[in-house]
Short mmCIF file of C-alpha atoms and ligand atoms in Angstrom, two decimals:
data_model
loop_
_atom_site.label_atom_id
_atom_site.label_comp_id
_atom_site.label_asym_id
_atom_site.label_seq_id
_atom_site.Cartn_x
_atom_site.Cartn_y
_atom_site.Cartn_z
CA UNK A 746 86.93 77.68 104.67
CA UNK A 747 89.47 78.55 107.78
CA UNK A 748 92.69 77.61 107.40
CA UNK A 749 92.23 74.81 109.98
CA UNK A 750 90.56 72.67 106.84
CA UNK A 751 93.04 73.35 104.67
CA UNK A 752 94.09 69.45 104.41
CA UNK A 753 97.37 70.05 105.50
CA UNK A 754 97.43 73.55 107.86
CA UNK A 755 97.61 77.11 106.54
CA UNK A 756 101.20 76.79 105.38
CA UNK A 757 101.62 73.43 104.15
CA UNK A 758 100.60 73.56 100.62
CA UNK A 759 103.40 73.20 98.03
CA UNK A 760 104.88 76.24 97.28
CA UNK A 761 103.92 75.50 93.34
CA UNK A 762 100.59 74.97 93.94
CA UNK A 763 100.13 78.21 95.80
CA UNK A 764 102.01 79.95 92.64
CA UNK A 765 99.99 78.12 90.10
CA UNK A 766 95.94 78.63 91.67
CA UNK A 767 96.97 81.82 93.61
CA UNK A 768 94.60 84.58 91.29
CA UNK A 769 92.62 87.43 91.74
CA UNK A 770 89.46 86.44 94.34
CA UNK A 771 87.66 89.36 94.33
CA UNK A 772 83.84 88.03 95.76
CA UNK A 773 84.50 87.31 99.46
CA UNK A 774 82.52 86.28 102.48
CA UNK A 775 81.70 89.31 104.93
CA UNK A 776 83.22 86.46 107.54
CA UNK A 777 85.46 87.34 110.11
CA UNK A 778 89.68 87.12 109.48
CA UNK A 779 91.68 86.71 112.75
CA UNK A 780 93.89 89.63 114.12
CA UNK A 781 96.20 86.62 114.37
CA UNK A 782 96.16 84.94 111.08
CA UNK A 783 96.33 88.88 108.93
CA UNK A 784 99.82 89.50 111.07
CA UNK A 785 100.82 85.95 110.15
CA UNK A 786 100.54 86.97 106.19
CA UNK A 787 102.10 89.74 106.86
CA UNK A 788 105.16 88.32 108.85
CA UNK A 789 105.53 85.91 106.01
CA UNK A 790 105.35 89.14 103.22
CA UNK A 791 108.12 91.00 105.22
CA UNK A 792 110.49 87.98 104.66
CA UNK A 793 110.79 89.73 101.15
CA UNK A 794 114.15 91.72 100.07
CA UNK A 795 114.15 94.83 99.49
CA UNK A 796 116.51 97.45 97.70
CA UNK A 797 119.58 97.40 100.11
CA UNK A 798 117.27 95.75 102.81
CA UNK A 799 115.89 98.57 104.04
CA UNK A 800 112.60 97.08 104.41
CA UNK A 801 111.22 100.36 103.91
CA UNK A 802 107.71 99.18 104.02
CA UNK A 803 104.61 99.94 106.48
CA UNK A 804 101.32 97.93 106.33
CA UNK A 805 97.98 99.24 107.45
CA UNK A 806 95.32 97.06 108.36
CA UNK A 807 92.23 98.13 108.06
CA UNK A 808 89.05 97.72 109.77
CA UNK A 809 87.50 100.68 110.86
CA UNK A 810 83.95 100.80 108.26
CA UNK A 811 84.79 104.65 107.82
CA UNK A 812 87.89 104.22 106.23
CA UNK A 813 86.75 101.13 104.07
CA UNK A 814 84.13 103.30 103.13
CA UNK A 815 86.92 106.03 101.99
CA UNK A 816 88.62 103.11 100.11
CA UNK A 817 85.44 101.81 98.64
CA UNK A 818 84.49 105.24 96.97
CA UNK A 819 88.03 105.79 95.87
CA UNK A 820 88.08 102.31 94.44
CA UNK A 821 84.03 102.96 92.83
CA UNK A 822 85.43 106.24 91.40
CA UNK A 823 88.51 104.96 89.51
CA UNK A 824 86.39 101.99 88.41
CA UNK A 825 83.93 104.07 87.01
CA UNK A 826 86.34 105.84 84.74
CA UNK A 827 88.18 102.37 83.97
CA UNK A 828 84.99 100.51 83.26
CA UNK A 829 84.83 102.42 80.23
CA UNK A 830 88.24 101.12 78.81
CA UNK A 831 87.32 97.69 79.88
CA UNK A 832 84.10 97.51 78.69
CA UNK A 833 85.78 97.64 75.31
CA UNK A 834 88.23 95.36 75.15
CA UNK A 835 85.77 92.86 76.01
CA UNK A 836 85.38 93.00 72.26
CA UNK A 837 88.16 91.69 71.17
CA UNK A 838 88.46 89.13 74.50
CA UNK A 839 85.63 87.76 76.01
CA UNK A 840 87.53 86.59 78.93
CA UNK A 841 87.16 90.23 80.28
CA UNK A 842 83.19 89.94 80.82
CA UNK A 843 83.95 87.45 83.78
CA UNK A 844 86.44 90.03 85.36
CA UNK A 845 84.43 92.91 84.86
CA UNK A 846 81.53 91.20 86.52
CA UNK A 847 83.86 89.88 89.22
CA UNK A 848 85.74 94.07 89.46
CA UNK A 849 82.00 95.27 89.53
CA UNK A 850 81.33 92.65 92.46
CA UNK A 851 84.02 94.08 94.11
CA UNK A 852 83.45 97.94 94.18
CA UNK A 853 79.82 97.12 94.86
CA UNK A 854 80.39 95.14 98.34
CA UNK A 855 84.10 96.50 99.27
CA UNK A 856 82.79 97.81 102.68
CA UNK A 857 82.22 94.31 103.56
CA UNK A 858 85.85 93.34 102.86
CA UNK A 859 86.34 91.68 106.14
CA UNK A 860 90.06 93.47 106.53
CA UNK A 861 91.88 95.50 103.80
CA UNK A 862 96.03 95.82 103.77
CA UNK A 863 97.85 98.88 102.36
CA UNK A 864 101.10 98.12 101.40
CA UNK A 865 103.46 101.62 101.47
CA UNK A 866 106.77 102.60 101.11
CA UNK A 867 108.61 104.95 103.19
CA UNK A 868 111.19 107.35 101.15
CA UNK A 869 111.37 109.72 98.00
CA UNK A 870 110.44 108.17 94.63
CA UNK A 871 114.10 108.40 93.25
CA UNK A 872 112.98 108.05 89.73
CA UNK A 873 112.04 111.39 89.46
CA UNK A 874 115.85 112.00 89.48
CA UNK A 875 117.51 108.77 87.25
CA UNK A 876 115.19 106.79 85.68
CA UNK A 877 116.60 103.51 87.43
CA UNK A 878 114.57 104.34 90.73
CA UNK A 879 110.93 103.39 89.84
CA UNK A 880 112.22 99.85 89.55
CA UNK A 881 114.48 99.96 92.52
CA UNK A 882 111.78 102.04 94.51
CA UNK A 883 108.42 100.00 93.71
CA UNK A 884 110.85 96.83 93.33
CA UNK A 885 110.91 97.35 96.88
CA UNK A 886 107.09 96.46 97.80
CA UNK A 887 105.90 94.20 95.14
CA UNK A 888 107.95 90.82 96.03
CA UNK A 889 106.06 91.67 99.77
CA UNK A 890 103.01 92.55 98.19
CA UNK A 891 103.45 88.93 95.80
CA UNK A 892 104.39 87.14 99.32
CA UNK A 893 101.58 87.97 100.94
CA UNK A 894 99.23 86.88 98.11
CA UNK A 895 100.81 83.77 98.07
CA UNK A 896 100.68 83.23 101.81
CA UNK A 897 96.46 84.34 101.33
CA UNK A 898 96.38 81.40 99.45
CA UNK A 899 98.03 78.94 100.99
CA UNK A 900 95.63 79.76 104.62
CA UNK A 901 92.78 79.24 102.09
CA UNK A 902 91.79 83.20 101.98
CA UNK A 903 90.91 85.21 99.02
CA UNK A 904 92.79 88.56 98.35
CA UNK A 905 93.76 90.53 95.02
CA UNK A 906 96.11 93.10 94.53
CA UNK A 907 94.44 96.49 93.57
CA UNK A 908 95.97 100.00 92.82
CA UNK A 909 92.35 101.62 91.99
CA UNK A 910 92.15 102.79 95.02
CA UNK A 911 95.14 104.91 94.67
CA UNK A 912 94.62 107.04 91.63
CA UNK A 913 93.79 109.85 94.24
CA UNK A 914 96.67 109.40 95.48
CA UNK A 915 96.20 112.60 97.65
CA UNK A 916 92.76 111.54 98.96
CA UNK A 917 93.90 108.17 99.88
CA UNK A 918 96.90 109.69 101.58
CA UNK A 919 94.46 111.61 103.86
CA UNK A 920 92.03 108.39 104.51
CA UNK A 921 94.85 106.77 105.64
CA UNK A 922 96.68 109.53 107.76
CA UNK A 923 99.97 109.05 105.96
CA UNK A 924 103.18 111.45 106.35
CA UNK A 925 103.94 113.17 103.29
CA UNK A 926 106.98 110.86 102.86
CA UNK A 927 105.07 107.57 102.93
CA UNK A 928 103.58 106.11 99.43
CA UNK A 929 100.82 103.67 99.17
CA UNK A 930 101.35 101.25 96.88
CA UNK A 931 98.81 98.64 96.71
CA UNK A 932 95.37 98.16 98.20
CA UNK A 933 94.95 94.25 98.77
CA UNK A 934 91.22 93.62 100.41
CA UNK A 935 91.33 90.03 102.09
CA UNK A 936 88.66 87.32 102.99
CA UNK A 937 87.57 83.78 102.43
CA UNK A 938 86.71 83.23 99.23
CA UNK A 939 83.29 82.59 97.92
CA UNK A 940 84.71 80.79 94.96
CA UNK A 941 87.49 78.84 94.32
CA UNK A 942 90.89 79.45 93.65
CA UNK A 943 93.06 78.68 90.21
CA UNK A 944 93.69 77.62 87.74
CA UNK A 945 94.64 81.24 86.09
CA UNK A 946 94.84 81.62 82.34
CA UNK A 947 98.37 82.97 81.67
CA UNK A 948 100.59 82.91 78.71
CA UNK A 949 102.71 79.61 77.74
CA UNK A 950 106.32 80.58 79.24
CA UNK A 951 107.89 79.60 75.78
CA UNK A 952 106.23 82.35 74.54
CA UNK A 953 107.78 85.04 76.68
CA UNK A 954 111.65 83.62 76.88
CA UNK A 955 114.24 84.91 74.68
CA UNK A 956 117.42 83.22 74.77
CA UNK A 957 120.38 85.48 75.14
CA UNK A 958 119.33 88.14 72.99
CA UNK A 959 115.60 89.63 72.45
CA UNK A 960 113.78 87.56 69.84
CA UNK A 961 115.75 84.95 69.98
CA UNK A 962 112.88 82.34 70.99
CA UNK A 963 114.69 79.40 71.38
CA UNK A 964 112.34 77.28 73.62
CA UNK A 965 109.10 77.78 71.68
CA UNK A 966 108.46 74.26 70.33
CA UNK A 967 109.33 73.54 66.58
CA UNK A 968 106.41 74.12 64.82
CA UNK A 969 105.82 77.39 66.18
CA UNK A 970 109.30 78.65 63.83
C1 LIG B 113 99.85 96.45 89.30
C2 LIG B 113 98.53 95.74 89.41
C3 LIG B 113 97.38 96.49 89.65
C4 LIG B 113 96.14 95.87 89.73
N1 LIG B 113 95.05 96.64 90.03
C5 LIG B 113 93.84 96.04 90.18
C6 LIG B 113 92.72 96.81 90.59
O1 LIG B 113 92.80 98.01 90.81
N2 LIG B 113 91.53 96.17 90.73
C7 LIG B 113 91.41 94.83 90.54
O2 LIG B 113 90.31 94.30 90.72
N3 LIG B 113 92.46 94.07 90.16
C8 LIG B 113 93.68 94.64 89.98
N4 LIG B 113 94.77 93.87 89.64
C9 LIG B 113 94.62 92.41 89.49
C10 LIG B 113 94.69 91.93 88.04
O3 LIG B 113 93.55 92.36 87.34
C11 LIG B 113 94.79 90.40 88.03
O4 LIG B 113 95.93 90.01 88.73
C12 LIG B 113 94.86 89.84 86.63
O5 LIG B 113 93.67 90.14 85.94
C13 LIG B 113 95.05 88.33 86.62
O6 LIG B 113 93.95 87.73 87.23
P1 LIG B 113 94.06 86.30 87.92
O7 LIG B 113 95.18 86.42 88.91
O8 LIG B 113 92.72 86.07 88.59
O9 LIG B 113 94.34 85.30 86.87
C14 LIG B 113 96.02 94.47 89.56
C15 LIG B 113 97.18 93.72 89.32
C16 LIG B 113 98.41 94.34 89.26
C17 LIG B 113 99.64 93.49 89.03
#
């Protein structure tokens, strides 16, 4: 699906509907994404704040096969190791067979991603210093990062937000050409979907609201006391 037959245009689509069936599409079409339409996410993800607004983010777009093939065996390497852990919660949730399957789907045909964004931020990690930073410093990318999901899904395309291909941080670093003072943060491949989109399976929000102090779950419904 382009955005075109979205019912209503790309950016149309109530903003809690986009909230409520934006999820993790990780099979995608090999289909083309417009130059256009990626710097149109991405104009709408740099609307975001930032710590002190210094919109200390940079976005790559990537295209070139050579360095989704870098990605893709960064992202198959970390999976490998990871598969492990997931294999074995699966035990104790069943839900996690469908997104193994769909992670495995992912690291098997990642070169055909049709275009791959790497959020980064520019700047020292201050948390190595007070411990207030890492939330300040990644607090910095992730309401972009969030905006730009949300924008994927209301043009109609697939993305998910993926760190796997980070955990060599230094060998993504040089696949990517970055400066020594530039951090990537997320890896978000983007396409149309093959699937659909929503509805995701998250906790009821009574369950994770305290009033006032913590514990204090006022707004869970009676018979849950
Ligand atoms: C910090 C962070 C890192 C994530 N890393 C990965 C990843 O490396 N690979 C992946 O396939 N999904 C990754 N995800 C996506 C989550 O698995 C996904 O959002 C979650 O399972 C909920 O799925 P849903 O949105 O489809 O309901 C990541 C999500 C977050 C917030």
């Amino acid at each position: 699906m382009t955005p075109t037959e979205e019912p209503d245009g790309p950016w149309k689509m109530p903003l809690a509907e986009a909230m409520t069936t934006q999820r993790a599409i990780r099979r995608l079409l090999a289909d083309p994404v417009d130059d256009d339409l990626v710097l149109e996410l991405l104009r709408l993800a740099t609307r975001a704040p930032s710590a002190e607004n210094h919109q200390n983010w940079d976005f790559i777009v990537v295209r070139d096969p050579a360095v989704k093939h870098q990605l893709a065996r960064l992202n198959r390497q970390a999976w490998s190791v990871a598969k492990r852990i997931a294999r074995r919660k699966v035990r104790s949730d069943w839900r996690m067979e469908g997104v193994i399957d769909a992670i495995q789907w992912q690291a098997d045909h990642f070169e055909e991603t049709p275009v791959v964004i790497v959020a980064c931020l520019r700047g020292m990690r201050l948390s190595r210093l007070v411990r207030v930073g890492a939330a300040s410093y990644y607090g910095s990318i992730f309401p972009a990062v969030q905006n730009l999901l949300l924008a994927a899904r209301a043009a109609g395309l697939g993305a998910t937000l993926t760190t796997m291909p980070l955990w060599s941080t230094g060998l993504a670093r040089r696949t990517l050409g970055l400066p020594a003072d530039v951090t990537p943060c997320a890896v978000i491949p983007i396409g149309w979907p093959r699937g659909h989109h929503g509805p995701t399976t998250r906790r009821p929000v009574e369950e994770v609201v305290h009033l006032d102090r913590y514990g204090e779950r006022a707004f869970l419904p009676r018979h849950h006391h």
